[in-house]
Amino acid sequence: MADFSLPQDSFFLGFDSSTQSLKATVLDSNFNTVAAELVHFDSELPHYKTKDGVYRDPSVYGRIVSPTLLWVEALDIMLDKLFKKIDFGKVAAVSGSGQQHGSVYWKNGSLSILSSLDPKKQLVEQFAEVFSIKESPIWMDSSTTEQCRKIEEAVGGAQELSSLTGSRAYERFTGPQIRRIYETQPEVYNQTERISLVSSFMASLLIGGYASIDETDGAGMNLLDIKQRTWSKKALDATAPSLEEKLGKPAPAYAVAGFIASYFVERYKFSNNCLVIQWSGDNPNSLAGLTLNTPGDLAISLGTSDTVFGITDEPQPRLEGHVFPNPVDTKGFMVMLCYKNGSLTREDIRNQYAEKSWDVFNRFMQQTPPLNDGKLGFYYKEHEILPPLPVGYHRYILKNFTGDTVDDMVEHEVNEFDAPSEVRALVEGQFLSMRAHVERFGMPFPPRRLIATGGASANDCILGSLASIFGCDSASLGAALRAAHGWLCNAKGGFVPFESMYKDKLEKTSLNSKLSVEAGDSTLVSKYAIVMKKRMEIENRLVEKLGRW
Ligand code: ADP
Ligand code: XUL
């Protein structure tokens, strides 16, 4: 039998460079966690003056960016923290997750700085002048509607672009962001020698050279042919000139990006042989971390964004949702829906109605009945992706609610609910919307199993409202597992199945910390289905009236 064991007494390091923080998880070769650390951007790097890790530009509708240098300095702080806890010399491989879609623009000549770092200095001191754009557009941005429409038009329509790249054009996707930069600042575009995603950017820092964009995260750009797993000439041409040379070649997620740069060997005592495995997007790495390997499984990530994802062998790209290549399978695909109004909107309602406390928020959840006596809310603190609706809160009370049929129910718009009902309307609204769009997108429903991850999955009341849930691994754990997978593929000289690595370890280790929660009672589930239909009727009307598609 093939030996899929990992080297004893070695560590695998996974990072998660996300919107609000940089996290790290260190696993041993039995996949036990030996260290976990977090650098919170707003509080630990206050000189960047970010709120939730981002800048919201008041002068341009929907423009949301993050200072690129913040991510570099966060890596300095993280490595200093971990250096005190673990022997970096034992790390066999490193990988990471980046928030998807965010992009970094390297000025002409930057490669020479990147490849000759001085170990006596912090990274942040050496990268101050290398970016042609100092503020990276990120996934929360929605300023590129015009570019989206032009790109769709140029490739023959929204469905055509989706069939080719896995998604119609979305404002936060990197292709429309690049086109906007090319249109509004052509001189800056021309001074840019390389464009990285957050994931390939962080990998580039670690190898001291330009790391490839991985095929999965690359599918979040509206540029990659998802079936061929190569850049699509048609999509490149629809976006900006000379783009292919600025992107480099995409690489599979399990490939080696390179050896860790001598900077880290000298400054932090990493081994010369430490491999950097391609970084990927945070959602793809959550898929890996949750060991999602059956088409009937669904995972819900409740982080800054809320996402729902699963896997399939036969993707059907549509006008809603996304298809990406599966990061731990050479042929399969992952399917995903993404909501912008996740944790930050829950925090907003908590702050307005629940004394800024999750305890009060949870008490309100417990005080209010399921179905909320027919009170329905649509809460968009940020311009939403799904459905595409602008900032605004909309509340309705359903009269004649029996739970048996949609027909008798009549909704009345109101300005506000009592505080406990606001909290329940928000949580139920988010999950009802997810369920409706999961069904509409053709994802498995009901799922065989549902696994929750991300910051808010620590909240039992929120999980309770999901009715049937498993918890709770994270994207940085997924990255550490992918580091181990990449190490193994390298040792075996080619791709080996991801499962072969953890099969016999699952029973014994921290990977087995998933928690099963019983499904909700079936009468309630069908009553929710009725409310969901009504909710979708209202949502469709709101989109007709206020949407920009
Ligand atoms: P990301 O990786 O996208 O930065 P995380 O998965 O780390 O996000 O989640 C961060 C979010 O988790 C915070 O914005 C916070 O609102 C939410 N969160 C943390 N603890 C709780 C809790 N007990 N109840 C609800 N939400 C929580
Ligand atoms: C996915 C998306 C978000 C970010 C959050 O399409 O935009 O989930 O990846 O980090």
Coordinates of C-alpha atoms and ligand atoms in Angstrom, one line a residue:
M1 CA 0.0 0.0 0.0
A2 CA 1.2 3.5 -0.8
D3 CA 2.7 5.4 2.2
F4 CA 1.0 8.7 2.6
S5 CA 2.5 9.6 5.9
L6 CA 4.0 13.0 6.7
P7 CA 7.4 13.5 8.2
Q8 CA 7.3 12.9 11.9
D9 CA 8.2 15.8 14.2
S10 CA 7.4 18.4 11.6
F11 CA 4.9 21.2 11.5
F12 CA 2.6 22.6 8.8
L13 CA 1.8 26.3 9.0
G14 CA -1.4 27.8 7.6
F15 CA -2.3 31.5 7.4
D16 CA -5.6 33.2 6.8
S17 CA -5.2 36.8 5.5
S18 CA -8.7 38.0 5.7
T19 CA -10.7 41.3 5.9
Q20 CA -10.4 42.0 9.6
S21 CA -7.3 40.0 10.7
L22 CA -4.4 37.7 9.9
K23 CA -4.7 34.3 11.6
A24 CA -2.3 31.4 11.7
T25 CA -2.7 27.7 12.7
V26 CA 0.3 25.3 13.2
L27 CA -0.4 21.6 12.9
D28 CA 1.9 18.7 13.8
S29 CA 2.1 15.7 11.5
N30 CA -0.8 14.1 13.2
F31 CA -2.9 17.2 12.6
N32 CA -3.0 18.3 16.2
T33 CA -3.0 22.1 16.6
V34 CA 0.3 23.1 18.3
A35 CA -0.2 26.9 18.0
A36 CA -2.9 29.4 16.8
E37 CA -2.4 33.2 16.7
L38 CA -4.3 36.2 15.4
V39 CA -3.4 39.8 14.4
H40 CA -6.4 42.1 14.5
F41 CA -5.9 44.9 12.0
D42 CA -7.9 47.8 13.5
S43 CA -6.6 47.3 17.1
E44 CA -3.1 46.0 16.5
L45 CA -2.3 48.2 13.6
P46 CA -4.2 51.4 14.5
H47 CA -1.9 53.7 12.5
Y48 CA -3.6 52.6 9.3
K49 CA -6.9 53.9 10.7
T50 CA -9.0 51.1 9.1
K51 CA -12.5 50.3 10.3
D52 CA -13.1 46.5 10.0
G53 CA -9.8 46.3 8.2
V54 CA -11.0 48.5 5.3
Y55 CA -11.5 52.1 4.1
R56 CA -14.9 53.0 2.8
D57 CA -14.5 55.8 0.3
P58 CA -17.2 58.4 1.0
S59 CA -16.6 60.1 -2.4
V60 CA -17.1 57.1 -4.7
Y61 CA -20.2 55.0 -4.4
G62 CA -19.3 51.5 -3.3
R63 CA -15.5 52.0 -3.3
I64 CA -14.0 49.8 -0.5
V65 CA -10.2 49.2 -0.3
S66 CA -7.6 48.2 2.2
P67 CA -4.0 49.5 2.5
T68 CA -1.8 46.9 1.0
L69 CA 1.1 47.6 3.4
L70 CA -1.2 46.7 6.3
W71 CA -1.2 43.1 5.2
V72 CA 2.7 43.2 5.0
E73 CA 3.1 44.6 8.5
A74 CA 0.5 42.1 9.9
L75 CA 2.8 39.3 8.6
D76 CA 5.8 40.9 10.5
I77 CA 3.7 41.0 13.7
M78 CA 2.4 37.4 13.2
L79 CA 5.9 36.0 12.6
D80 CA 7.2 37.7 15.8
K81 CA 4.3 36.3 17.8
L82 CA 4.8 32.7 16.5
F83 CA 8.6 32.9 16.8
K84 CA 8.1 33.1 20.6
K85 CA 5.9 29.9 20.5
I86 CA 7.2 27.4 18.0
D87 CA 10.5 26.3 16.4
F88 CA 10.1 27.5 12.8
G89 CA 12.9 25.1 11.9
K90 CA 10.4 22.2 12.2
V91 CA 8.0 23.7 9.6
A92 CA 8.0 21.5 6.5
A93 CA 5.5 23.5 4.5
V94 CA 3.5 26.7 4.7
S95 CA 0.4 27.7 2.9
G96 CA -2.4 30.2 3.3
S97 CA -5.8 31.6 2.5
G98 CA -6.4 35.1 1.2
Q99 CA -9.7 37.0 1.2
Q100 CA -10.9 36.3 -2.4
H101 CA -10.8 38.8 -5.3
G102 CA -8.6 41.5 -3.6
S103 CA -5.7 42.6 -5.7
V104 CA -2.2 44.0 -5.4
Y105 CA -0.4 46.1 -8.0
W106 CA 3.4 45.8 -8.1
K107 CA 5.3 48.7 -9.6
N108 CA 7.8 48.1 -12.4
G109 CA 11.1 47.0 -10.9
S110 CA 9.6 45.6 -7.7
L111 CA 10.8 42.1 -8.2
S112 CA 14.4 43.1 -7.5
I113 CA 13.3 44.4 -4.1
L114 CA 11.2 41.3 -3.4
S115 CA 14.0 39.0 -4.2
S116 CA 16.7 40.7 -2.1
L117 CA 15.1 41.3 1.3
D118 CA 17.3 42.4 4.1
P119 CA 16.8 40.1 7.2
K120 CA 17.9 42.9 9.6
K121 CA 14.8 44.9 8.6
Q122 CA 11.1 44.3 9.0
L123 CA 9.2 43.6 5.8
V124 CA 7.1 46.7 6.2
E125 CA 10.2 48.9 5.9
Q126 CA 11.2 47.3 2.6
F127 CA 7.8 47.4 0.8
A128 CA 6.8 51.0 1.4
E129 CA 7.5 52.0 -2.2
V130 CA 6.8 48.9 -4.3
F131 CA 3.1 49.2 -5.0
S132 CA 1.8 51.2 -8.0
I133 CA -1.6 51.4 -6.1
K134 CA -1.3 51.7 -2.4
E135 CA -4.9 50.8 -1.6
S136 CA -6.0 47.4 -2.8
P137 CA -9.5 47.0 -4.0
I138 CA -11.2 44.2 -2.0
W139 CA -14.2 41.9 -2.2
M140 CA -16.5 44.4 -0.5
D141 CA -16.1 46.9 -3.3
S142 CA -19.1 47.5 -5.6
S143 CA -17.8 50.4 -7.6
T144 CA -17.4 48.6 -11.0
T145 CA -20.9 48.0 -12.3
E146 CA -20.2 49.9 -15.5
Q147 CA -17.0 47.8 -16.2
C148 CA -19.0 44.6 -15.4
R149 CA -21.6 45.4 -18.1
K150 CA -18.9 46.2 -20.6
I151 CA -17.0 43.0 -20.0
E152 CA -20.2 40.9 -20.3
E153 CA -21.0 42.7 -23.5
A154 CA -17.6 42.1 -25.0
V155 CA -17.7 38.4 -24.4
G156 CA -21.2 37.9 -25.7
G157 CA -23.4 38.3 -22.6
A158 CA -23.6 37.5 -18.9
Q159 CA -24.4 33.8 -19.4
E160 CA -21.6 33.4 -21.9
L161 CA -19.1 34.9 -19.4
S162 CA -20.5 32.6 -16.6
S163 CA -20.2 29.5 -18.8
L164 CA -16.6 30.4 -19.6
T165 CA -15.3 31.7 -16.2
G166 CA -17.9 30.3 -13.7
S167 CA -19.5 33.6 -12.9
R168 CA -21.2 36.5 -14.6
A169 CA -19.3 39.8 -14.0
Y170 CA -19.4 40.8 -10.4
E171 CA -18.2 44.1 -9.1
R172 CA -15.8 42.6 -6.6
F173 CA -14.2 40.2 -9.1
T174 CA -10.7 41.2 -10.0
G175 CA -11.2 41.5 -13.8
P176 CA -13.7 44.4 -13.5
Q177 CA -11.5 46.0 -10.9
I178 CA -8.5 45.8 -13.2
R179 CA -10.5 47.2 -16.1
R180 CA -11.6 50.2 -13.9
I181 CA -8.0 50.9 -13.0
Y182 CA -7.0 50.7 -16.6
E183 CA -9.8 53.0 -17.6
T184 CA -9.4 55.6 -14.9
Q185 CA -5.6 55.5 -14.3
P186 CA -4.0 54.1 -17.5
E187 CA -0.5 55.4 -16.5
V188 CA -0.7 53.5 -13.2
Y189 CA -1.8 50.3 -15.1
N190 CA 1.2 50.7 -17.5
Q191 CA 3.6 51.1 -14.6
T192 CA 2.4 47.8 -13.1
E193 CA 4.6 44.8 -13.8
R194 CA 2.6 42.3 -11.9
I195 CA -0.9 41.9 -10.5
S196 CA -1.4 39.5 -7.5
L197 CA -4.4 38.3 -5.6
V198 CA -4.2 38.6 -1.8
S199 CA -3.4 34.9 -1.8
S200 CA -0.6 35.0 -4.4
F201 CA 0.7 38.3 -2.9
M202 CA 1.2 36.7 0.5
A203 CA 2.9 33.6 -1.0
S204 CA 5.1 36.0 -3.0
L205 CA 6.3 37.6 0.2
L206 CA 7.2 34.2 1.6
I207 CA 9.2 33.0 -1.5
G208 CA 10.8 36.3 -2.3
G209 CA 9.5 36.2 -5.9
Y210 CA 6.3 36.4 -7.8
A211 CA 4.1 33.4 -6.8
S212 CA 1.5 32.1 -9.4
I213 CA -2.2 32.8 -8.9
D214 CA -3.8 29.5 -8.0
E215 CA -6.4 28.0 -10.3
T216 CA -9.2 28.1 -7.7
D217 CA -8.7 31.7 -6.5
G218 CA -8.0 32.7 -10.1
A219 CA -11.6 31.8 -10.9
G220 CA -12.7 34.7 -8.7
M221 CA -11.5 37.1 -11.4
N222 CA -13.8 36.6 -14.4
L223 CA -10.6 35.8 -16.3
L224 CA -10.0 32.1 -16.0
D225 CA -11.5 29.4 -18.3
I226 CA -12.7 27.1 -15.5
K227 CA -12.7 24.0 -17.6
Q228 CA -9.2 24.4 -19.1
R229 CA -7.9 26.0 -15.9
T230 CA -6.0 28.6 -18.0
W231 CA -6.5 32.3 -18.7
S232 CA -9.3 32.8 -21.2
K233 CA -8.1 35.0 -24.1
K234 CA -11.6 36.2 -24.7
A235 CA -12.0 37.4 -21.1
L236 CA -8.5 38.9 -21.0
D237 CA -9.2 40.9 -24.2
A238 CA -12.5 42.1 -22.7
T239 CA -10.7 43.4 -19.6
A240 CA -7.4 45.2 -20.3
P241 CA -4.5 45.2 -22.8
S242 CA -1.2 43.2 -22.0
L243 CA -2.9 41.6 -19.0
E244 CA -1.7 38.1 -19.4
E245 CA 2.0 39.1 -18.9
K246 CA 1.0 41.0 -15.7
L247 CA -0.8 37.9 -14.3
G248 CA 1.8 35.2 -14.9
K249 CA 0.7 31.6 -15.4
P250 CA -1.9 30.1 -13.0
A251 CA -0.9 27.0 -11.0
P252 CA -2.8 24.2 -9.2
A253 CA -3.5 24.8 -5.5
Y254 CA -1.4 21.8 -4.5
A255 CA 1.7 22.9 -6.4
V256 CA 4.9 24.2 -4.7
A257 CA 5.2 28.0 -5.1
G258 CA 8.9 27.8 -4.0
F259 CA 11.2 27.4 -1.1
I260 CA 10.8 29.9 1.7
A261 CA 13.0 33.0 1.1
S262 CA 16.4 33.3 2.8
Y263 CA 15.0 36.3 4.6
F264 CA 12.8 34.0 6.8
V265 CA 15.6 31.5 7.2
E266 CA 17.9 34.1 8.6
R267 CA 15.5 36.2 10.6
Y268 CA 13.1 33.5 11.9
K269 CA 15.2 30.3 11.6
F270 CA 13.0 28.5 9.1
S271 CA 14.6 25.5 7.5
N272 CA 16.1 26.1 4.0
N273 CA 13.9 23.1 2.8
C274 CA 10.6 24.6 4.0
L275 CA 8.2 24.6 1.1
V276 CA 5.7 27.3 0.4
I277 CA 2.6 25.7 -1.2
Q278 CA 0.4 27.8 -3.4
W279 CA -2.0 29.9 -1.3
S280 CA -5.7 29.9 -2.2
G281 CA -8.8 31.8 -1.4
D282 CA -10.3 31.7 2.0
N283 CA -13.5 29.9 0.9
P284 CA -11.7 27.2 -1.1
N285 CA -9.4 26.6 1.9
S286 CA -12.5 26.3 4.2
L287 CA -13.7 23.6 1.8
A288 CA -10.4 21.9 2.3
G289 CA -10.4 22.5 6.1
L290 CA -13.9 21.1 6.5
T291 CA -12.8 18.0 4.5
L292 CA -15.9 18.5 2.3
N293 CA -15.7 15.7 -0.2
T294 CA -19.3 14.5 -1.0
P295 CA -21.6 16.3 -3.4
G296 CA -24.5 16.2 -0.9
D297 CA -22.5 18.2 1.7
L298 CA -22.9 21.9 2.2
A299 CA -20.8 24.3 4.3
I300 CA -21.8 27.7 5.5
S301 CA -19.1 30.1 6.5
L302 CA -20.2 32.9 8.8
G303 CA -17.2 35.3 8.7
T304 CA -17.1 38.9 7.6
S305 CA -19.0 37.7 4.6
D306 CA -21.5 34.8 4.7
T307 CA -20.9 32.1 2.1
V308 CA -22.5 28.7 1.3
F309 CA -20.5 26.2 -0.7
G310 CA -20.3 22.6 -1.8
I311 CA -18.7 20.4 -4.5
T312 CA -19.9 19.0 -7.8
D313 CA -18.6 17.1 -10.8
E314 CA -21.1 18.7 -13.2
P315 CA -21.2 22.4 -12.7
Q316 CA -23.8 24.5 -14.3
P317 CA -22.6 28.1 -14.2
R318 CA -25.6 30.5 -14.0
L319 CA -26.4 34.2 -13.7
E320 CA -26.3 33.8 -9.9
G321 CA -23.5 32.2 -7.8
H322 CA -20.0 31.0 -8.7
V323 CA -18.2 27.9 -9.9
F324 CA -14.5 27.5 -9.1
P325 CA -12.2 24.6 -9.7
N326 CA -12.0 22.4 -6.6
P327 CA -8.8 23.2 -4.7
V328 CA -8.1 19.7 -3.6
D329 CA -9.2 17.8 -6.7
T330 CA -7.7 18.1 -10.2
K331 CA -11.0 17.7 -12.0
G332 CA -14.0 18.6 -9.8
F333 CA -15.5 22.0 -9.0
M334 CA -16.8 23.9 -6.0
V335 CA -20.0 25.9 -6.1
M336 CA -20.5 29.0 -4.0
L337 CA -22.9 31.8 -3.0
C338 CA -21.6 34.9 -1.3
Y339 CA -23.4 37.5 0.9
K340 CA -21.8 40.7 1.8
N341 CA -24.0 41.4 4.7
G342 CA -22.7 38.8 7.1
S343 CA -21.0 39.5 10.5
L344 CA -20.7 43.3 10.1
T345 CA -24.4 43.6 9.6
R346 CA -25.1 41.3 12.6
E347 CA -22.7 43.5 14.6
D348 CA -24.7 46.6 13.4
I349 CA -28.0 45.2 14.6
R350 CA -26.4 44.0 17.9
N351 CA -25.0 47.5 18.5
Q352 CA -28.2 49.3 17.6
Y353 CA -30.7 46.9 19.4
A354 CA -28.8 44.6 21.7
E355 CA -26.6 46.9 23.9
K356 CA -23.5 45.9 21.8
S357 CA -23.5 42.5 23.4
W358 CA -23.7 39.0 21.9
D359 CA -25.2 37.9 25.3
V360 CA -28.1 40.3 24.9
F361 CA -28.4 39.4 21.2
N362 CA -28.6 35.7 22.2
R363 CA -31.1 36.4 25.0
F364 CA -33.3 38.2 22.4
M365 CA -33.0 35.1 20.1
Q366 CA -34.2 32.9 23.0
Q367 CA -37.1 35.3 23.9
T368 CA -38.6 35.3 20.4
P369 CA -40.4 32.5 18.7
P370 CA -39.2 30.8 15.5
L371 CA -40.9 32.5 12.5
N372 CA -40.9 35.7 14.6
D373 CA -44.7 36.1 14.5
G374 CA -44.5 36.9 10.8
K375 CA -41.9 39.7 11.1
L376 CA -39.6 39.7 8.1
G377 CA -36.5 41.9 7.7
F378 CA -34.0 42.7 4.8
Y379 CA -30.9 44.2 6.3
Y380 CA -28.3 45.6 3.8
K381 CA -25.7 47.6 5.7
E382 CA -23.5 47.3 2.6
H383 CA -24.5 47.0 -1.0
E384 CA -25.6 43.4 -1.2
I385 CA -24.3 40.9 -3.8
L386 CA -27.2 38.4 -3.5
P387 CA -29.7 39.9 -4.2
P388 CA -27.9 42.9 -5.8
L389 CA -29.5 45.6 -3.7
P390 CA -28.3 48.9 -2.4
V391 CA -27.7 49.9 1.3
G392 CA -31.0 50.0 3.2
Y393 CA -33.1 48.2 5.8
H394 CA -36.7 47.0 4.9
R395 CA -39.1 45.5 7.4
Y396 CA -42.5 43.8 6.9
I397 CA -45.2 42.3 9.1
L398 CA -47.0 39.4 7.5
K399 CA -50.8 39.5 8.3
N400 CA -52.9 36.3 8.2
F401 CA -49.8 34.1 8.7
T402 CA -51.0 30.5 9.1
G403 CA -47.9 28.8 7.8
D404 CA -50.1 26.7 5.4
T405 CA -50.2 28.8 2.2
V406 CA -48.5 31.9 0.8
D407 CA -51.8 33.2 -0.7
D408 CA -53.5 34.5 2.5
M409 CA -50.4 36.4 3.7
V410 CA -50.3 40.2 3.1
E411 CA -47.2 42.1 4.1
H412 CA -47.2 45.6 5.6
E413 CA -44.0 47.6 5.6
V414 CA -43.0 49.1 9.0
N415 CA -40.2 51.3 10.1
E416 CA -39.0 49.3 13.0
F417 CA -39.7 46.2 15.2
D418 CA -39.3 45.8 18.9
A419 CA -35.6 45.1 19.7
P420 CA -35.8 41.3 20.2
S421 CA -37.7 40.9 17.0
E422 CA -35.1 43.0 15.1
V423 CA -32.5 40.5 16.1
R424 CA -34.5 37.4 15.1
A425 CA -35.7 39.1 11.9
L426 CA -32.0 39.6 10.9
V427 CA -30.8 36.1 11.7
E428 CA -33.8 34.3 10.2
G429 CA -33.7 36.6 7.2
Q430 CA -30.1 35.8 6.4
F431 CA -30.7 32.1 6.6
L432 CA -34.0 32.1 4.8
S433 CA -32.3 34.0 2.0
M434 CA -29.5 31.5 1.9
R435 CA -31.9 28.6 1.7
A436 CA -33.9 30.1 -1.1
H437 CA -30.8 30.9 -3.2
V438 CA -29.3 27.5 -2.5
E439 CA -32.4 25.9 -3.9
R440 CA -32.6 28.3 -6.8
F441 CA -28.9 27.7 -7.7
G442 CA -29.5 23.9 -7.7
M443 CA -27.3 23.1 -4.7
P444 CA -28.3 20.0 -2.7
F445 CA -31.3 20.7 -0.6
P446 CA -31.8 19.4 2.0
P447 CA -28.1 18.8 2.3
R448 CA -26.8 15.5 3.5
R449 CA -24.9 17.3 6.1
L450 CA -24.4 21.0 6.8
I451 CA -21.2 22.3 8.4
A452 CA -20.7 25.8 9.8
T453 CA -17.5 27.6 10.1
G454 CA -16.3 31.2 10.6
G455 CA -16.4 33.7 13.5
A456 CA -20.2 33.6 14.1
S457 CA -20.3 29.8 14.1
A458 CA -19.1 30.1 17.8
N459 CA -22.6 31.4 18.6
D460 CA -25.0 28.6 19.6
C461 CA -28.1 30.7 19.1
I462 CA -27.2 31.6 15.6
L463 CA -26.3 28.0 14.9
G464 CA -29.6 26.9 16.5
S465 CA -31.4 29.0 13.9
L466 CA -29.7 27.1 11.1
A467 CA -31.5 24.0 12.5
S468 CA -29.1 21.3 11.4
I469 CA -25.5 22.1 11.8
F470 CA -22.0 20.8 12.3
G471 CA -19.1 23.1 13.6
C472 CA -16.3 24.4 13.4
D473 CA -12.9 24.4 11.6
S474 CA -11.4 27.5 10.0
A475 CA -9.8 28.7 6.8
S476 CA -6.3 28.9 8.4
L477 CA -6.7 25.2 9.4
G478 CA -7.6 24.5 5.8
A479 CA -4.5 26.2 4.7
A480 CA -2.3 24.2 7.1
L481 CA -3.9 21.0 5.8
R482 CA -3.2 22.1 2.2
A483 CA 0.4 22.9 3.2
A484 CA 0.7 19.2 4.2
H485 CA -1.1 18.1 1.0
G486 CA 1.3 20.1 -1.2
W487 CA 4.3 18.7 0.7
L488 CA 3.0 15.2 0.1
C489 CA 2.3 15.8 -3.6
N490 CA 5.8 17.2 -4.0
A491 CA 7.3 14.2 -2.2
K492 CA 5.3 11.8 -4.4
G493 CA 6.2 13.6 -7.6
G494 CA 2.5 14.4 -8.5
F495 CA -1.0 14.8 -7.3
V496 CA -2.2 12.4 -4.6
P497 CA -5.9 12.4 -3.3
F498 CA -6.4 14.9 -0.5
E499 CA -8.4 12.3 1.6
S500 CA -5.5 9.8 1.6
M501 CA -3.7 12.1 3.9
Y502 CA -6.2 12.4 6.7
K503 CA -8.3 9.2 6.4
D504 CA -6.8 7.3 9.3
K505 CA -6.2 10.4 11.3
L506 CA -9.7 11.8 11.4
E507 CA -10.9 9.6 14.3
K508 CA -8.0 10.6 16.5
T509 CA -7.3 14.3 16.1
S510 CA -8.6 17.8 16.4
L511 CA -10.1 17.5 12.9
N512 CA -12.8 15.4 14.6
S513 CA -14.1 18.3 16.6
K514 CA -17.2 18.7 14.5
L515 CA -20.4 19.0 16.4
S516 CA -23.7 17.5 15.2
V517 CA -26.9 19.4 15.9
E518 CA -30.3 17.7 15.3
A519 CA -32.4 19.0 12.4
G520 CA -35.3 21.2 13.3
D521 CA -38.8 19.7 13.6
S522 CA -40.4 19.1 10.2
T523 CA -43.6 21.2 10.8
L524 CA -41.4 24.2 11.5
V525 CA -39.2 23.4 8.5
S526 CA -42.3 23.5 6.2
K527 CA -43.6 26.7 7.7
Y528 CA -40.3 28.3 7.1
A529 CA -40.6 27.1 3.4
I530 CA -43.9 29.1 3.2
V531 CA -42.3 32.2 4.7
M532 CA -39.3 31.8 2.4
K533 CA -41.6 31.9 -0.7
K534 CA -43.2 35.1 0.6
R535 CA -39.7 36.5 1.3
M536 CA -38.6 35.8 -2.2
E537 CA -41.7 37.5 -3.7
I538 CA -40.8 40.6 -1.7
E539 CA -37.1 40.3 -2.5
N540 CA -37.9 40.1 -6.3
R541 CA -40.0 43.2 -6.0
L542 CA -37.2 45.1 -4.2
V543 CA -34.7 44.1 -6.9
E544 CA -37.1 45.3 -9.6
K545 CA -37.6 48.6 -7.8
L546 CA -34.1 49.3 -6.4
G547 CA -31.6 46.8 -8.1
R548 CA -29.1 47.9 -10.6
W549 CA -28.9 44.8 -12.9
Ligands
ADP1 P1 -12.9 36.8 8.6 O1 -12.1 35.6 8.5 O2 -13.8 37.1 7.4 O3 -12.2 38.1 9.0 P2 -14.1 35.6 11.0 O4 -14.5 34.3 10.4 O5 -12.8 35.7 11.8 O6 -14.0 36.6 9.8 O7 -15.3 36.2 11.8 C1 -15.2 37.4 12.4 C2 -16.6 37.8 12.8 O8 -17.1 36.9 13.7 C3 -16.7 39.1 13.6 O9 -16.9 40.2 12.7 C4 -17.8 38.9 14.6 O10 -19.0 39.7 14.3 C5 -18.2 37.5 14.5 N1 -18.3 36.8 15.8 C6 -17.3 36.5 16.7 N2 -17.9 36.0 17.8 C7 -19.2 36.0 17.6 C8 -20.4 35.6 18.4 N3 -20.2 35.1 19.6 N4 -21.6 35.7 17.9 C9 -21.8 36.2 16.6 N5 -20.8 36.6 15.8 C10 -19.5 36.5 16.3
XUL2 C1 -16.2 35.3 -1.9 C2 -16.1 36.7 -1.2 C3 -15.8 36.7 0.3 C4 -14.3 36.9 0.6 C5 -14.2 37.2 2.1 O1 -16.6 35.5 -3.2 O2 -16.1 37.7 -1.8 O3 -16.3 35.5 0.9 O4 -13.6 35.8 0.2 O5 -12.9 37.1 2.5

